[in-house]
Amino acid sequence: MGLREETFKLDNSPAPLVINDFMVTCWNVFNFISDLQHLYSPELLEKVTKAVWAIKLNRGPDMLPIHDYRLVVVSDKRFVDTSLYWRGVEVLRDERIEACWEEYCEAKGKDIKETPTGYKGNRRDKDDNFYQVHEIGWEYAQKYFPCFKQQGYEADDWAGALYREVRDGTNQTLRERQKLLYTIDRDWSGLVDESRNIWWANTRYPGPRERIQERLAGEDQVILHTQMKMGYDIGHPIEIFAAKAEAGELGDNLPPGAPIEYIDLTETHPKYVLEKCDQWDDFKEAVCDPEPNLHMDHYHQAVKALHKIGIACPNPWLG
């Protein structure tokens, strides 16, 4: 039996909607550019970076054929005053989280004073080169695509808001169209719902020995991955949020037993509701628009430009 992406039939009208996790794509571009720094001048490397962004954004999910997609870009934005996301703010105030960390450290024989307990407190720092790649990419994305980031929120929150609009909204185009969540973030996989035409398009390329080779995930793949990696038997991807709350989401530095409102993307936190932000109407308009919006002339021009200086663009892009 072949992989889902080999037999998945893409619709033409309305155009399949791709929700691009900008920071995930940014790391892909940064890692690629980092390997070239010793080969090219800073000036040429900046042009290469622009070309790579044009390729990555206009290609669409690279496990699927080149197609007329509609791309909407979502990203993270911390609060200016605290440099935290809303989860980070609430975690610092939440005595339930503190108790979970104490229990976790006691069970693991760890010193809580030496354990990072802040939200995403275990993430690596970004350097100036990363921020340059980020700036170039965001400038290009904003110029050519609908882009959204709201102070205090993460790209995960936009993905969750999309799910809620599909579930609760009335726009027929959005409800019926194919929706591809293009990210490496497994949190988004809990939003997969074949009855709502929502699929998880994994930016990560699996190793040859991995049991799961599909990158376009439906419900069966999410259920299998949850059983293999977490040891939880779930009947539907949405159940992954309760499983992660019980097991902990250590990728985000949330301990076992963390309150589910920090993890479940299908429901809003009582204090933080994207649907009330000033960008919400624009976001709804962008995801409901049936027309494709890729710039394939940019894609082909960028591929040719990189070939001229000896850089081959793999397809799929292993990043």
Coordinates of C-alpha atoms in Angstrom, one line a residue:
M1 CA 0.0 0.0 0.0
G2 CA 1.4 3.4 -1.0
L3 CA 1.8 6.5 1.0
R4 CA -1.2 8.8 1.4
E5 CA 0.7 11.6 -0.4
E6 CA 1.2 9.5 -3.4
T7 CA -2.6 9.0 -4.0
F8 CA -4.0 12.2 -2.4
K9 CA -6.2 14.0 -5.0
L10 CA -5.9 17.7 -4.7
D11 CA -8.9 19.8 -5.4
N12 CA -8.9 22.7 -7.9
S13 CA -11.9 24.7 -6.8
P14 CA -11.7 25.9 -4.1
A15 CA -7.9 25.9 -3.9
P16 CA -6.6 23.8 -1.1
L17 CA -5.7 26.0 1.9
V18 CA -2.2 25.7 3.3
I19 CA -1.6 27.1 6.7
N20 CA 2.2 27.7 6.9
D21 CA 3.9 27.7 10.3
F22 CA 6.3 30.5 9.6
M23 CA 8.8 29.8 12.4
V24 CA 9.1 26.2 11.3
T25 CA 9.8 27.3 7.8
C26 CA 12.2 29.9 9.1
W27 CA 14.3 27.2 10.9
N28 CA 14.3 25.2 7.6
V29 CA 15.6 28.2 5.7
F30 CA 18.1 29.1 8.4
N31 CA 19.6 25.6 8.6
F32 CA 20.0 25.5 4.8
I33 CA 21.6 28.9 4.7
S34 CA 23.9 28.1 7.6
D35 CA 25.5 25.4 5.5
L36 CA 26.4 27.9 2.8
Q37 CA 27.9 30.7 4.9
H38 CA 31.5 29.6 4.2
L39 CA 30.9 29.6 0.4
Y40 CA 29.4 33.0 -0.4
S41 CA 29.8 36.6 0.5
P42 CA 27.3 38.2 2.9
E43 CA 25.8 40.2 0.1
L44 CA 25.3 37.1 -2.1
L45 CA 24.1 35.1 0.8
E46 CA 21.3 37.6 1.4
K47 CA 20.1 37.2 -2.1
V48 CA 20.3 33.4 -1.7
T49 CA 18.2 33.7 1.4
K50 CA 15.5 35.7 -0.5
A51 CA 15.5 33.1 -3.2
V52 CA 15.1 30.2 -0.7
W53 CA 12.2 31.9 0.9
A54 CA 10.5 32.4 -2.4
I55 CA 10.9 28.7 -3.1
K56 CA 9.8 27.5 0.3
L57 CA 6.7 29.6 0.5
N58 CA 5.5 29.2 -3.1
R59 CA 6.2 25.5 -3.4
G60 CA 3.5 24.5 -1.0
P61 CA 3.7 21.2 0.9
D62 CA 6.6 19.4 -0.7
M63 CA 5.3 15.9 -0.2
L64 CA 2.5 16.8 -2.6
P65 CA 2.7 17.9 -6.3
I66 CA 3.2 21.5 -7.2
H67 CA -0.3 22.9 -7.3
D68 CA -2.5 26.1 -7.2
Y69 CA -2.7 26.4 -3.4
R70 CA -4.0 29.2 -1.2
L71 CA -1.3 30.1 1.3
V72 CA -1.9 31.8 4.6
V73 CA 1.1 32.4 6.9
V74 CA 0.9 32.4 10.7
S75 CA 3.6 33.1 13.3
D76 CA 4.4 33.7 16.9
K77 CA 4.6 37.1 18.6
R78 CA 5.6 37.6 22.3
F79 CA 4.3 40.3 24.5
V80 CA 6.5 43.4 24.2
D81 CA 6.7 44.1 27.9
T82 CA 7.5 40.5 29.2
S83 CA 8.9 38.8 26.1
L84 CA 6.5 35.9 26.9
Y85 CA 3.6 34.3 25.2
W86 CA 0.2 34.2 27.0
R87 CA 1.0 30.6 28.2
G88 CA 4.3 31.8 29.6
V89 CA 2.5 34.6 31.5
E90 CA -0.1 32.3 32.9
V91 CA 2.3 29.5 33.8
L92 CA 4.2 31.8 36.1
R93 CA 1.0 32.6 38.0
D94 CA -0.5 29.1 38.1
E95 CA -0.1 27.3 41.3
R96 CA -1.3 24.1 39.6
I97 CA 1.7 24.2 37.3
E98 CA 4.1 24.7 40.3
A99 CA 2.6 21.7 42.0
C100 CA 3.0 19.6 38.9
W101 CA 6.7 20.5 38.6
E102 CA 7.3 19.7 42.2
E103 CA 5.7 16.3 41.8
Y104 CA 7.6 15.6 38.5
C105 CA 11.0 16.6 40.0
E106 CA 10.4 14.5 43.1
A107 CA 9.5 11.5 40.9
K108 CA 12.6 12.0 38.7
G109 CA 15.0 12.8 41.5
K110 CA 15.7 16.2 40.1
D111 CA 16.4 19.4 41.9
I112 CA 13.5 21.8 41.1
K113 CA 15.9 24.8 41.6
E114 CA 18.0 23.6 38.7
T115 CA 15.1 22.7 36.5
P116 CA 13.8 25.2 33.9
T117 CA 10.1 25.5 34.8
G118 CA 9.0 28.4 32.5
Y119 CA 6.9 27.8 29.4
K120 CA 9.3 26.9 26.6
G121 CA 12.1 27.3 29.1
N122 CA 14.2 24.6 27.5
R123 CA 14.4 26.1 24.0
R124 CA 17.7 27.1 22.4
D125 CA 18.5 30.7 21.9
K126 CA 18.5 32.3 18.4
D127 CA 21.5 34.2 17.0
D128 CA 21.8 37.3 14.8
N129 CA 22.0 35.2 11.6
F130 CA 18.6 33.6 12.5
Y131 CA 17.0 36.9 13.0
Q132 CA 18.3 38.1 9.6
V133 CA 16.8 35.1 7.9
H134 CA 13.6 35.7 9.8
E135 CA 13.5 39.4 8.8
I136 CA 14.0 38.6 5.1
G137 CA 11.4 35.9 5.1
W138 CA 8.7 37.9 7.0
E139 CA 9.2 40.9 4.7
Y140 CA 8.7 38.7 1.6
A141 CA 5.8 36.8 3.2
Q142 CA 4.0 40.0 4.1
K143 CA 4.4 41.5 0.7
Y144 CA 2.9 38.6 -1.2
F145 CA 0.7 36.6 1.2
P146 CA -1.8 37.1 4.0
C147 CA 0.3 37.0 7.2
F148 CA -0.9 36.9 10.8
K149 CA 0.7 37.2 14.2
Q150 CA -0.9 38.7 17.3
Q151 CA 1.0 39.9 20.4
G152 CA 1.1 37.1 23.0
Y153 CA -0.1 34.3 20.7
E154 CA 1.7 31.5 18.9
A155 CA 1.1 30.0 15.5
D156 CA -0.5 27.1 17.3
D157 CA -3.3 29.5 18.4
W158 CA -4.0 30.5 14.8
A159 CA -4.2 26.8 13.8
G160 CA -6.6 26.2 16.7
A161 CA -8.7 29.2 15.7
L162 CA -8.9 27.9 12.2
Y163 CA -10.2 24.6 13.5
R164 CA -12.9 26.3 15.6
E165 CA -14.0 28.4 12.6
V166 CA -14.3 25.2 10.5
R167 CA -16.2 23.5 13.3
D168 CA -18.4 26.4 14.4
G169 CA -18.5 28.8 11.4
T170 CA -20.9 28.9 8.5
N171 CA -18.6 29.6 5.5
Q172 CA -19.2 26.7 3.1
T173 CA -15.9 27.2 1.2
L174 CA -13.8 26.9 4.4
R175 CA -15.8 24.0 5.6
E176 CA -15.5 21.9 2.5
R177 CA -12.0 22.9 1.1
Q178 CA -8.9 20.8 1.8
K179 CA -7.0 22.3 4.7
L180 CA -3.3 21.4 5.0
L181 CA -1.5 22.3 8.2
Y182 CA 2.1 22.6 7.1
T183 CA 4.4 22.3 10.1
I184 CA 6.6 20.0 12.1
D185 CA 4.7 20.8 15.3
R186 CA 2.9 17.6 16.4
D187 CA 0.6 19.7 18.6
W188 CA -1.2 20.7 15.3
S189 CA -1.8 17.0 14.5
G190 CA -4.5 16.9 17.2
L191 CA -6.5 19.2 14.8
V192 CA -6.6 16.5 12.0
D193 CA -10.2 15.7 11.2
E194 CA -10.9 13.9 7.9
S195 CA -14.7 14.7 8.3
R196 CA -13.7 18.3 8.2
N197 CA -11.0 17.9 5.5
I198 CA -8.2 18.9 7.8
W199 CA -4.8 17.2 7.3
W200 CA -1.4 17.5 8.9
A201 CA 1.4 18.1 6.3
N202 CA 4.7 17.3 8.1
T203 CA 7.7 19.5 7.1
R204 CA 10.0 16.8 8.5
Y205 CA 11.3 14.1 6.3
P206 CA 11.3 10.6 8.0
G207 CA 14.4 8.5 8.3
P208 CA 14.6 5.3 6.3
R209 CA 14.1 3.1 9.3
E210 CA 11.1 4.9 10.8
R211 CA 7.9 2.9 10.8
I212 CA 5.8 5.9 9.8
Q213 CA 6.9 7.1 6.4
E214 CA 3.8 9.2 5.5
R215 CA 4.3 12.9 5.7
L216 CA 0.7 13.8 4.9
A217 CA -1.1 12.6 8.0
G218 CA -4.8 11.6 8.3
E219 CA -6.4 10.3 11.5
D220 CA -4.9 6.9 11.2
Q221 CA -1.3 8.2 11.2
V222 CA -1.9 10.5 14.2
I223 CA -3.5 7.7 16.2
L224 CA -0.6 5.3 15.3
H225 CA 2.1 7.9 16.2
T226 CA 0.4 8.6 19.5
Q227 CA 0.4 4.9 20.4
M228 CA 4.0 4.4 19.3
K229 CA 5.6 7.6 20.9
M230 CA 3.4 8.2 23.9
G231 CA 1.9 4.8 24.6
Y232 CA -1.6 6.1 24.5
D233 CA -4.5 4.4 22.6
I234 CA -6.7 7.1 21.2
G235 CA -9.7 6.8 18.9
H236 CA -9.4 10.2 17.3
P237 CA -6.6 12.9 17.0
I238 CA -8.5 15.4 19.1
E239 CA -7.9 13.0 22.1
I240 CA -4.2 13.7 21.9
F241 CA -4.6 16.9 23.9
A242 CA -5.9 15.1 26.9
A243 CA -3.2 12.5 26.5
K244 CA -0.5 15.2 26.4
A245 CA -2.0 17.0 29.4
E246 CA -1.7 13.7 31.4
A247 CA 1.8 12.8 30.1
G248 CA 3.2 16.4 29.9
E249 CA 4.3 18.4 26.9
L250 CA 8.0 18.6 27.6
G251 CA 8.6 20.0 24.1
D252 CA 6.9 23.1 25.4
N253 CA 8.2 22.5 29.0
L254 CA 4.8 21.7 30.5
P255 CA 5.0 19.0 33.2
P256 CA 2.8 15.9 33.4
G257 CA -0.6 16.9 34.8
A258 CA -0.5 20.4 33.3
P259 CA -4.0 22.0 33.0
I260 CA -5.4 21.1 29.6
E261 CA -6.2 24.7 28.7
Y262 CA -2.5 25.2 28.0
I263 CA -2.5 22.3 25.5
D264 CA -5.9 21.9 23.9
L265 CA -5.9 24.0 20.7
T266 CA -9.5 23.2 19.9
E267 CA -10.8 25.4 22.7
T268 CA -9.9 28.9 23.8
H269 CA -8.4 30.0 27.2
P270 CA -11.0 32.1 29.1
K271 CA -8.7 35.1 29.0
Y272 CA -7.1 34.7 25.5
V273 CA -9.4 34.5 22.5
L274 CA -8.0 35.2 19.0
E275 CA -11.5 35.5 17.6
K276 CA -11.7 38.8 19.5
C277 CA -8.5 40.3 18.2
D278 CA -8.4 43.1 15.6
Q279 CA -7.0 40.8 12.9
W280 CA -9.7 38.2 13.1
D281 CA -11.9 39.4 10.3
D282 CA -8.9 39.6 8.0
F283 CA -7.9 36.1 8.9
K284 CA -11.4 34.8 8.2
E285 CA -11.5 36.5 4.9
A286 CA -8.1 35.1 4.0
V287 CA -8.9 31.4 4.8
C288 CA -12.3 31.6 3.2
D289 CA -11.1 33.0 -0.1
P290 CA -11.5 30.2 -2.6
E291 CA -8.8 31.5 -5.0
P292 CA -5.1 30.3 -5.2
N293 CA -2.5 32.9 -4.4
L294 CA 1.0 31.4 -5.1
H295 CA 3.5 33.2 -7.2
M296 CA 5.0 30.4 -9.3
D297 CA 7.0 32.8 -11.4
H298 CA 8.9 33.7 -8.2
Y299 CA 9.4 30.0 -7.5
H300 CA 10.8 29.2 -11.0
Q301 CA 13.0 32.3 -11.1
A302 CA 14.5 31.6 -7.7
V303 CA 15.3 28.0 -8.7
K304 CA 17.1 29.1 -11.8
A305 CA 19.0 31.8 -9.9
L306 CA 20.3 29.3 -7.4
H307 CA 21.2 26.8 -10.1
K308 CA 23.4 29.5 -11.7
I309 CA 25.6 29.7 -8.6
G310 CA 25.7 26.0 -8.1
I311 CA 22.9 25.4 -5.6
A312 CA 20.5 22.6 -6.3
C313 CA 17.0 22.8 -4.8
P314 CA 15.9 19.3 -3.8
N315 CA 12.2 18.5 -4.2
P316 CA 11.1 17.4 -1.7
W317 CA 13.2 19.9 0.3
L318 CA 14.7 17.8 3.1
G319 CA 14.7 20.4 5.8

